[in-house]
Every structure is written in C-alpha cells, then in structure tokens.
Amino acid sequence: MGTLDTFREAFGEGQRVSQFRVRGPFANNGGSSSSLTYSGGDLNEIFIKSAQFPSSNIGTMEIPWRGRKIKMPGDRVFNEWTISVSMDDEHQIYQAFVEWSNALNSHTNVESAGAAQDLKQDWTITALGADGAQNGSEMIMVGAWPSEVGTVDFNWETTDTIAEFSVTMQFDYWTNDVTT
C-alpha cells in the first residue's frame, strides 16, 4: 500500500501548465523556411500563450460474424493542433502565419511558388521544469501547416487586455522521445 511519502517521491514537482516552449519555422512563398527571432531567441517561443500536446486516435474496425461483432484496431488519426498567440505591437507573428497561408493558397487562387510539401514545417512543443530546462516530453508535429489563422478581436469596451488570435495547424503525425 502506498503512502504519502511514496506518492510525493514518485510525483516529483509535477508538470506546471505554464512551463512550456513552442518552436517552429514559418514557410514562405519561395518554399524556404525562416524563424522570427529577437536577441533572446525565437519570437514564437515567447508569444505563444497556450498550446497542448495534440491527441491521436486509433479507429475501430468492426467485423461482423453470426450476429456479433469483434472490434479490431484501425488506422491512427492525428487531430488538428491549435495554439493561442499574443499579438505583438508590430503584428510580426500574425503576419508570418498569414504569409505562410498565402504561400499555401493565396487570396487570388494563383498557384503558389512553392510546392505544398516544401511549405510544411516541423513544429515542437516542449514541457519545461520550473527552471526553464526541458524536464519531460518534447513532441514534434511533423509536416505542420496552418489551416486557419483565427480572428483578432478589437473592442472599445475591452480594456487592459492584449489582443490575441488562434492558429489551427494540421500535421502528418507527431513523434516524441517515447514513440519515434
């Protein structure tokens, strides 16, 4: 039987939800990638307000036999990944996501200069400890691209709030240090 001391030792410090880092390059219309940086590192690392390890589901195949069904595991499906981004005063990250979307399919519906495969990028979310160092899983979304750049709401009645927007990313699959 476990004790409180056993639980405390096994649990450690626990994962704080505010300790994470998101990194990833933005693709442009030429098919090349670039990161938005400041003197301390990546802008998306400090302006992405919230994210999550995205889920995956294994479908079910039902096989009928004499009025009964057996269930077998089917294909794995990776759900979309949504991040919330704080808007800086120059709209740098917002503009980078818009330009990436335009590279995939512009408003005038003209073929983009880069092939779709060249416009997909790997993005990473890393769990951090209280000291800011990686202490747990790092999940890599392979072949990510923005399928939706969300709205930015402006409102005269809202005060003391920074504008933000969401980005929905599609990706081929995720890997981490446990499942590679």
PDB file of C-alpha atoms in Angstrom:
ATOM      1  CA  MET A   1       0.000   0.000   0.000  1.00  0.00           C
ATOM      2  CA  GLY A   2       1.309   3.436  -0.939  1.00  0.00           C
ATOM      3  CA  THR A   3       1.966   6.235   1.499  1.00  0.00           C
ATOM      4  CA  LEU A   4       2.006   9.992   1.088  1.00  0.00           C
ATOM      5  CA  ASP A   5       5.812   9.900   1.036  1.00  0.00           C
ATOM      6  CA  THR A   6       5.739   7.261  -1.727  1.00  0.00           C
ATOM      7  CA  PHE A   7       3.360   9.416  -3.762  1.00  0.00           C
ATOM      8  CA  ARG A   8       5.409  12.579  -3.217  1.00  0.00           C
ATOM      9  CA  GLU A   9       8.623  10.829  -4.266  1.00  0.00           C
ATOM     10  CA  ALA A  10       7.055   9.309  -7.383  1.00  0.00           C
ATOM     11  CA  PHE A  11       5.251  12.537  -8.364  1.00  0.00           C
ATOM     12  CA  GLY A  12       8.242  14.867  -8.035  1.00  0.00           C
ATOM     13  CA  GLU A  13       7.405  18.529  -8.671  1.00  0.00           C
ATOM     14  CA  GLY A  14       4.664  17.795 -11.171  1.00  0.00           C
ATOM     15  CA  GLN A  15       4.316  19.480 -14.563  1.00  0.00           C
ATOM     16  CA  ARG A  16       3.250  23.120 -14.390  1.00  0.00           C
ATOM     17  CA  VAL A  17       0.932  24.073 -17.226  1.00  0.00           C
ATOM     18  CA  SER A  18       2.654  27.426 -17.665  1.00  0.00           C
ATOM     19  CA  GLN A  19       6.073  25.870 -18.289  1.00  0.00           C
ATOM     20  CA  PHE A  20       6.339  25.040 -21.990  1.00  0.00           C
ATOM     21  CA  ARG A  21       8.029  26.191 -25.168  1.00  0.00           C
ATOM     22  CA  VAL A  22       6.774  26.090 -28.765  1.00  0.00           C
ATOM     23  CA  ARG A  23       9.199  26.405 -31.649  1.00  0.00           C
ATOM     24  CA  GLY A  24       8.903  26.121 -35.378  1.00  0.00           C
ATOM     25  CA  PRO A  25       9.855  27.860 -38.588  1.00  0.00           C
ATOM     26  CA  PHE A  26       7.469  29.687 -40.898  1.00  0.00           C
ATOM     27  CA  ALA A  27       7.417  28.813 -44.595  1.00  0.00           C
ATOM     28  CA  ASN A  28       7.318  31.498 -47.241  1.00  0.00           C
ATOM     29  CA  ASN A  29       6.176  31.602 -50.846  1.00  0.00           C
ATOM     30  CA  GLY A  30       9.577  30.549 -52.136  1.00  0.00           C
ATOM     31  CA  GLY A  31       9.325  27.287 -50.194  1.00  0.00           C
ATOM     32  CA  SER A  32      12.091  28.216 -47.765  1.00  0.00           C
ATOM     33  CA  SER A  33      11.627  28.494 -44.021  1.00  0.00           C
ATOM     34  CA  SER A  34      12.554  31.191 -41.561  1.00  0.00           C
ATOM     35  CA  SER A  35      12.240  31.854 -37.855  1.00  0.00           C
ATOM     36  CA  LEU A  36      11.232  35.143 -36.274  1.00  0.00           C
ATOM     37  CA  THR A  37      13.891  35.986 -33.733  1.00  0.00           C
ATOM     38  CA  TYR A  38      14.834  38.573 -31.157  1.00  0.00           C
ATOM     39  CA  SER A  39      18.069  38.847 -29.192  1.00  0.00           C
ATOM     40  CA  GLY A  40      16.949  36.170 -26.703  1.00  0.00           C
ATOM     41  CA  GLY A  41      15.647  33.531 -29.147  1.00  0.00           C
ATOM     42  CA  ASP A  42      12.508  32.720 -31.129  1.00  0.00           C
ATOM     43  CA  LEU A  43       9.562  35.119 -31.027  1.00  0.00           C
ATOM     44  CA  ASN A  44       7.071  32.269 -31.196  1.00  0.00           C
ATOM     45  CA  GLU A  45       8.661  30.840 -28.053  1.00  0.00           C
ATOM     46  CA  ILE A  46       7.622  33.897 -26.050  1.00  0.00           C
ATOM     47  CA  PHE A  47       4.402  34.988 -27.774  1.00  0.00           C
ATOM     48  CA  ILE A  48       2.591  31.635 -27.950  1.00  0.00           C
ATOM     49  CA  LYS A  49       0.265  31.933 -24.982  1.00  0.00           C
ATOM     50  CA  SER A  50      -1.118  28.412 -24.908  1.00  0.00           C
ATOM     51  CA  ALA A  51      -0.688  25.099 -26.670  1.00  0.00           C
ATOM     52  CA  GLN A  52      -1.109  21.427 -25.910  1.00  0.00           C
ATOM     53  CA  PHE A  53       0.243  18.053 -26.817  1.00  0.00           C
ATOM     54  CA  PRO A  54      -2.181  17.150 -29.622  1.00  0.00           C
ATOM     55  CA  SER A  55      -4.192  13.974 -29.422  1.00  0.00           C
ATOM     56  CA  SER A  56      -4.272  10.995 -31.695  1.00  0.00           C
ATOM     57  CA  ASN A  57      -6.957   8.373 -32.020  1.00  0.00           C
ATOM     58  CA  ILE A  58      -6.910   4.802 -33.180  1.00  0.00           C
ATOM     59  CA  GLY A  59     -10.024   3.992 -35.149  1.00  0.00           C
ATOM     60  CA  THR A  60     -12.066   0.865 -34.678  1.00  0.00           C
ATOM     61  CA  MET A  61     -12.930  -1.715 -37.329  1.00  0.00           C
ATOM     62  CA  GLU A  62     -15.978  -3.790 -36.519  1.00  0.00           C
ATOM     63  CA  ILE A  63     -16.009  -7.213 -38.113  1.00  0.00           C
ATOM     64  CA  PRO A  64     -19.410  -8.945 -38.076  1.00  0.00           C
ATOM     65  CA  TRP A  65     -19.780 -12.701 -37.590  1.00  0.00           C
ATOM     66  CA  ARG A  66     -23.079 -14.508 -36.976  1.00  0.00           C
ATOM     67  CA  GLY A  67     -24.859 -11.573 -35.423  1.00  0.00           C
ATOM     68  CA  ARG A  68     -21.942 -10.442 -33.300  1.00  0.00           C
ATOM     69  CA  LYS A  69     -19.084  -8.058 -33.935  1.00  0.00           C
ATOM     70  CA  ILE A  70     -15.487  -8.168 -32.901  1.00  0.00           C
ATOM     71  CA  LYS A  71     -13.533  -4.960 -32.676  1.00  0.00           C
ATOM     72  CA  MET A  72     -10.078  -4.579 -34.159  1.00  0.00           C
ATOM     73  CA  PRO A  73      -7.732  -1.594 -34.037  1.00  0.00           C
ATOM     74  CA  GLY A  74      -7.859   0.522 -37.194  1.00  0.00           C
ATOM     75  CA  ASP A  75      -5.830   3.425 -38.505  1.00  0.00           C
ATOM     76  CA  ARG A  76      -4.349   6.147 -36.337  1.00  0.00           C
ATOM     77  CA  VAL A  77      -5.683   9.664 -36.921  1.00  0.00           C
ATOM     78  CA  PHE A  78      -3.855  12.775 -35.732  1.00  0.00           C
ATOM     79  CA  ASN A  79      -6.183  15.594 -34.729  1.00  0.00           C
ATOM     80  CA  GLU A  80      -5.537  19.239 -35.516  1.00  0.00           C
ATOM     81  CA  TRP A  81      -3.354  21.304 -33.199  1.00  0.00           C
ATOM     82  CA  THR A  82      -4.478  24.746 -32.004  1.00  0.00           C
ATOM     83  CA  ILE A  83      -2.255  27.367 -30.441  1.00  0.00           C
ATOM     84  CA  SER A  84      -3.149  30.767 -28.962  1.00  0.00           C
ATOM     85  CA  VAL A  85      -0.812  33.628 -29.791  1.00  0.00           C
ATOM     86  CA  SER A  86      -0.394  37.018 -28.073  1.00  0.00           C
ATOM     87  CA  MET A  87      -0.283  39.849 -30.603  1.00  0.00           C
ATOM     88  CA  ASP A  88       2.856  41.988 -30.526  1.00  0.00           C
ATOM     89  CA  ASP A  89       2.606  45.654 -31.483  1.00  0.00           C
ATOM     90  CA  GLU A  90       4.149  45.072 -34.916  1.00  0.00           C
ATOM     91  CA  HIS A  91       1.966  42.006 -35.676  1.00  0.00           C
ATOM     92  CA  GLN A  92       5.074  40.014 -36.638  1.00  0.00           C
ATOM     93  CA  ILE A  93       3.852  36.511 -35.821  1.00  0.00           C
ATOM     94  CA  TYR A  94       0.342  37.186 -37.133  1.00  0.00           C
ATOM     95  CA  GLN A  95       1.819  38.405 -40.415  1.00  0.00           C
ATOM     96  CA  ALA A  96       4.143  35.385 -40.617  1.00  0.00           C
ATOM     97  CA  PHE A  97       1.182  32.993 -40.303  1.00  0.00           C
ATOM     98  CA  VAL A  98      -0.801  34.985 -42.910  1.00  0.00           C
ATOM     99  CA  GLU A  99       2.140  34.917 -45.326  1.00  0.00           C
ATOM    100  CA  TRP A 100       2.547  31.169 -44.763  1.00  0.00           C
ATOM    101  CA  SER A 101      -1.160  30.695 -45.535  1.00  0.00           C
ATOM    102  CA  ASN A 102      -0.803  32.820 -48.671  1.00  0.00           C
ATOM    103  CA  ALA A 103       2.112  30.670 -49.782  1.00  0.00           C
ATOM    104  CA  LEU A 104      -0.126  27.594 -49.461  1.00  0.00           C
ATOM    105  CA  ASN A 105      -3.035  29.198 -51.324  1.00  0.00           C
ATOM    106  CA  SER A 106      -3.226  32.910 -51.994  1.00  0.00           C
ATOM    107  CA  HIS A 107      -6.377  35.028 -51.969  1.00  0.00           C
ATOM    108  CA  THR A 108      -6.307  35.290 -55.748  1.00  0.00           C
ATOM    109  CA  ASN A 109      -6.158  31.492 -56.040  1.00  0.00           C
ATOM    110  CA  VAL A 110      -2.965  31.600 -58.063  1.00  0.00           C
ATOM    111  CA  GLU A 111      -0.660  28.641 -57.766  1.00  0.00           C
ATOM    112  CA  SER A 112       1.959  29.231 -55.084  1.00  0.00           C
ATOM    113  CA  ALA A 113       5.643  29.384 -55.931  1.00  0.00           C
ATOM    114  CA  GLY A 114       6.489  26.586 -53.500  1.00  0.00           C
ATOM    115  CA  ALA A 115       5.224  23.018 -53.666  1.00  0.00           C
ATOM    116  CA  ALA A 116       2.860  22.159 -50.809  1.00  0.00           C
ATOM    117  CA  GLN A 117       5.325  19.605 -49.442  1.00  0.00           C
ATOM    118  CA  ASP A 118       8.034  22.293 -49.286  1.00  0.00           C
ATOM    119  CA  LEU A 119       5.707  24.557 -47.295  1.00  0.00           C
ATOM    120  CA  LYS A 120       5.177  22.048 -44.475  1.00  0.00           C
ATOM    121  CA  GLN A 121       7.391  22.536 -41.406  1.00  0.00           C
ATOM    122  CA  ASP A 122       8.154  20.614 -38.207  1.00  0.00           C
ATOM    123  CA  TRP A 123       6.970  22.377 -35.030  1.00  0.00           C
ATOM    124  CA  THR A 124       7.828  21.357 -31.470  1.00  0.00           C
ATOM    125  CA  ILE A 125       6.213  21.748 -28.055  1.00  0.00           C
ATOM    126  CA  THR A 126       8.468  21.044 -25.096  1.00  0.00           C
ATOM    127  CA  ALA A 127       7.496  20.568 -21.451  1.00  0.00           C
ATOM    128  CA  LEU A 128       9.763  22.606 -19.175  1.00  0.00           C
ATOM    129  CA  GLY A 129      10.591  22.455 -15.496  1.00  0.00           C
ATOM    130  CA  ALA A 130      10.378  25.371 -13.092  1.00  0.00           C
ATOM    131  CA  ASP A 131      13.981  26.231 -14.013  1.00  0.00           C
ATOM    132  CA  GLY A 132      13.108  26.557 -17.714  1.00  0.00           C
ATOM    133  CA  ALA A 133      15.000  23.423 -18.760  1.00  0.00           C
ATOM    134  CA  GLN A 134      13.366  20.523 -20.573  1.00  0.00           C
ATOM    135  CA  ASN A 135      12.193  18.068 -17.959  1.00  0.00           C
ATOM    136  CA  GLY A 136       9.757  15.877 -19.809  1.00  0.00           C
ATOM    137  CA  SER A 137       8.435  15.114 -23.216  1.00  0.00           C
ATOM    138  CA  GLU A 138       9.109  17.010 -26.382  1.00  0.00           C
ATOM    139  CA  MET A 139       6.545  16.443 -29.095  1.00  0.00           C
ATOM    140  CA  ILE A 140       7.338  17.165 -32.739  1.00  0.00           C
ATOM    141  CA  MET A 141       4.462  17.826 -35.145  1.00  0.00           C
ATOM    142  CA  VAL A 142       5.890  16.608 -38.443  1.00  0.00           C
ATOM    143  CA  GLY A 143       4.780  18.360 -41.630  1.00  0.00           C
ATOM    144  CA  ALA A 144       2.769  21.118 -39.919  1.00  0.00           C
ATOM    145  CA  TRP A 145       0.998  23.934 -41.738  1.00  0.00           C
ATOM    146  CA  PRO A 146      -1.646  26.498 -40.727  1.00  0.00           C
ATOM    147  CA  SER A 147      -5.133  25.589 -41.906  1.00  0.00           C
ATOM    148  CA  GLU A 148      -6.729  28.521 -40.073  1.00  0.00           C
ATOM    149  CA  VAL A 149      -5.378  31.829 -38.834  1.00  0.00           C
ATOM    150  CA  GLY A 150      -8.048  32.982 -36.400  1.00  0.00           C
ATOM    151  CA  THR A 151      -9.649  36.344 -35.899  1.00  0.00           C
ATOM    152  CA  VAL A 152      -8.158  39.222 -33.977  1.00  0.00           C
ATOM    153  CA  ASP A 153     -10.902  40.896 -31.958  1.00  0.00           C
ATOM    154  CA  PHE A 154     -10.862  44.639 -31.351  1.00  0.00           C
ATOM    155  CA  ASN A 155     -13.354  46.172 -28.932  1.00  0.00           C
ATOM    156  CA  TRP A 156     -13.610  49.614 -27.307  1.00  0.00           C
ATOM    157  CA  GLU A 157     -15.236  48.091 -24.218  1.00  0.00           C
ATOM    158  CA  THR A 158     -12.365  45.720 -23.503  1.00  0.00           C
ATOM    159  CA  THR A 159      -9.507  47.283 -21.563  1.00  0.00           C
ATOM    160  CA  ASP A 160      -6.294  46.050 -20.008  1.00  0.00           C
ATOM    161  CA  THR A 161      -6.112  43.143 -22.446  1.00  0.00           C
ATOM    162  CA  ILE A 162      -3.616  42.254 -25.142  1.00  0.00           C
ATOM    163  CA  ALA A 163      -5.057  41.156 -28.481  1.00  0.00           C
ATOM    164  CA  GLU A 164      -4.587  37.511 -29.340  1.00  0.00           C
ATOM    165  CA  PHE A 165      -5.500  35.075 -32.072  1.00  0.00           C
ATOM    166  CA  SER A 166      -5.559  31.332 -32.552  1.00  0.00           C
ATOM    167  CA  VAL A 167      -3.906  29.262 -35.242  1.00  0.00           C
ATOM    168  CA  THR A 168      -5.105  25.797 -36.176  1.00  0.00           C
ATOM    169  CA  MET A 169      -2.326  23.626 -37.535  1.00  0.00           C
ATOM    170  CA  GLN A 170      -2.648  20.422 -39.484  1.00  0.00           C
ATOM    171  CA  PHE A 171       0.242  17.949 -39.457  1.00  0.00           C
ATOM    172  CA  ASP A 172       1.072  14.493 -40.758  1.00  0.00           C
ATOM    173  CA  TYR A 173       1.910  12.855 -37.422  1.00  0.00           C
ATOM    174  CA  TRP A 174       3.674  13.546 -34.130  1.00  0.00           C
ATOM    175  CA  THR A 175       6.663  11.923 -32.547  1.00  0.00           C
ATOM    176  CA  ASN A 176       8.198  12.243 -29.104  1.00  0.00           C
ATOM    177  CA  ASP A 177      11.052  10.723 -27.169  1.00  0.00           C
ATOM    178  CA  VAL A 178       8.874   7.732 -26.308  1.00  0.00           C
ATOM    179  CA  THR A 179       7.310   6.996 -29.734  1.00  0.00           C
ATOM    180  CA  THR A 180       9.777   7.535 -32.568  1.00  0.00           C
TER     181      THR A 180
END
